[in-house]
XYZ file of C-alpha atoms in Angstrom:
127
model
C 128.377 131.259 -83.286
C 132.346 132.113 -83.407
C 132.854 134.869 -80.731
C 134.700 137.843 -82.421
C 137.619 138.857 -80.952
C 138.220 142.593 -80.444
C 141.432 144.624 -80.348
C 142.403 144.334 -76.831
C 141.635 140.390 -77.071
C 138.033 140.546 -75.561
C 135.920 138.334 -77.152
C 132.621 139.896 -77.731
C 129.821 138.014 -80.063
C 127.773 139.312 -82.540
C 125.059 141.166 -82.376
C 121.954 139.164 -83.223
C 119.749 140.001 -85.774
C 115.991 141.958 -85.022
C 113.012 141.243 -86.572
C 112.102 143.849 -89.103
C 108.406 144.266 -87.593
C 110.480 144.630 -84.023
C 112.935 147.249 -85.719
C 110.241 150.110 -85.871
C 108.514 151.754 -89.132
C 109.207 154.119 -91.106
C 106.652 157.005 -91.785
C 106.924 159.546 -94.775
C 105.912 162.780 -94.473
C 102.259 163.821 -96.772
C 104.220 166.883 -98.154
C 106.703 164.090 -99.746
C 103.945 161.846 -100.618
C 102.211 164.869 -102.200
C 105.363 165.795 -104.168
C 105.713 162.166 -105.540
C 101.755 162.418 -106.697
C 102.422 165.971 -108.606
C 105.259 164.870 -110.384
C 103.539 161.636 -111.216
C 100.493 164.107 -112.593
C 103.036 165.840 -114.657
C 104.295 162.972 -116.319
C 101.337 161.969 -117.085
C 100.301 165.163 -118.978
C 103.577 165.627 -120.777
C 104.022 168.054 -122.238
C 101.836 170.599 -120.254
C 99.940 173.030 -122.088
C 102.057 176.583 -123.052
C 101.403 178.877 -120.048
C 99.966 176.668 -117.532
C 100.464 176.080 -114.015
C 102.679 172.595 -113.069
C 100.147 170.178 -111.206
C 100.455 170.500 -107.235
C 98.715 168.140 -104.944
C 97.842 167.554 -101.500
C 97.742 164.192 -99.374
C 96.214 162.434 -96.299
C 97.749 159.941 -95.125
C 96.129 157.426 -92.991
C 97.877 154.071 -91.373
C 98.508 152.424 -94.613
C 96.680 154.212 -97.489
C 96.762 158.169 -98.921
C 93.578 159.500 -100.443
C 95.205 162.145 -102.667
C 94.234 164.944 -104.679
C 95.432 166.477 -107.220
C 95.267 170.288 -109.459
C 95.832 170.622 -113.011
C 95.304 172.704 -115.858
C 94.854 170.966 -119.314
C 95.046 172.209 -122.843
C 91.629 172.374 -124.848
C 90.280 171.201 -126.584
C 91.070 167.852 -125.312
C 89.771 164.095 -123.807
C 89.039 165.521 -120.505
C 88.160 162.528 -119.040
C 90.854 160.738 -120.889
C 93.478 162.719 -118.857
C 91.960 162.988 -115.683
C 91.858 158.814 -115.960
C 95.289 158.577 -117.066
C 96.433 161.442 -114.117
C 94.196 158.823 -111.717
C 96.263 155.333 -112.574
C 99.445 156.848 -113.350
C 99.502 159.053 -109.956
C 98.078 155.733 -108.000
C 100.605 153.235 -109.469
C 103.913 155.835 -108.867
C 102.687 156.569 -105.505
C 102.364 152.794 -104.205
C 105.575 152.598 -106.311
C 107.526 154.430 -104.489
C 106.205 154.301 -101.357
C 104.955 151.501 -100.813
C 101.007 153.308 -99.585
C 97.898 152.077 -101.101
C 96.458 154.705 -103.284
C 92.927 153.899 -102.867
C 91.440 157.879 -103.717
C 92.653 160.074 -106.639
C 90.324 163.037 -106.871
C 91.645 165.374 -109.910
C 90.539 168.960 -110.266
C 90.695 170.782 -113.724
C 91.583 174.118 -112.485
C 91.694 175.690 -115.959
C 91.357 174.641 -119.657
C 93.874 176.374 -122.002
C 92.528 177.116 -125.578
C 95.342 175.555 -127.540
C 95.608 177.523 -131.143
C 94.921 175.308 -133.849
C 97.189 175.291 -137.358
C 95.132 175.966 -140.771
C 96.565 173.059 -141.785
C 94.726 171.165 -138.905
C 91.387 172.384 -138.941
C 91.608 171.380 -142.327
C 91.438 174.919 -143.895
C 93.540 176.259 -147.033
C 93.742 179.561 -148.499
C-alpha cells in the first residue's frame, strides 16, 4: 500500500476495506414493503375499474421473506381468478425486485366487484 500523504505532510494510509456481511444490514420498513406490493397490484389491474378504490396492502416481514396481502376491487364481470393470479406473480416478482425479500405468501382479497356497463354493440344487440 502507498501511504497517503495529508495536508500538513502526515502520512496516513488508507482505510481498509470491510466485509459487506461485517458492514451491518439494511432493514426496510413493512409500510414501504407494503407500498411497493399495492402499486405492484395496481399495475397489474390497469386500468382499475371507474369508481373503485386503488389496491392497499399490508405486510409481515420476517428475517428474509414477507407474507403479504393484498385488497382490491375488480370490475365485473371478469376472470376473477385470472386477476387475482396475475395480482399474485406480478406483486411477488416486483416485491423481490425491489427489495430483494422472498415473497413466499400473496393472499388477495376481492373487496368489491364493480358491474361494468356493457355497450349494445357488445352484448351483441342492435336496434
Amino acid at each position: 500500500m502507498t501511504p497517503v500523504t495529508g495536508p500538513l505532510g502526515d502520512t496516513r494510509r488508507p482505510p481498509t476495506a470491510v466485509e459487506a456481511a461485517e458492514r451491518g444490514a439494511t432493514r426496510i420498513a413493512d409500510r414501504v414493503v407494503a407500498k411497493i406490493a399495492a402499486q405492484a397490484a395496481r399495475e397489474a389491474l390497469d386500468p382499475l375499474p371507474p369508481d373503485a378504490v386503488p389496491p392497499h396492502a399490508t405486510v409481515v416481514v420476517h428475517h428474509e421473506s414477507a407474507r403479504v396481502r393484498v385488497h382490491l376491487e375488480l370490475g365485473y364481470p371478469c376472470d376473477i381468478g385470472a386477476h387475482c393470479n396475475a395480482v399474485r406473480c406480478h406483486v411477488a416478482e416486483r416485491v423481490h425486485a425491489l427489495t430483494g425479500t422472498e415473497v413466499p405468501e400473496v393472499t388477495v382479497h376481492v373487496e368489491r366487484l364493480h358491474l361494468v356497463p356493457a355497450t349494445a354493440a357488445a352484448q351483441g344487440r342492435t336496434r
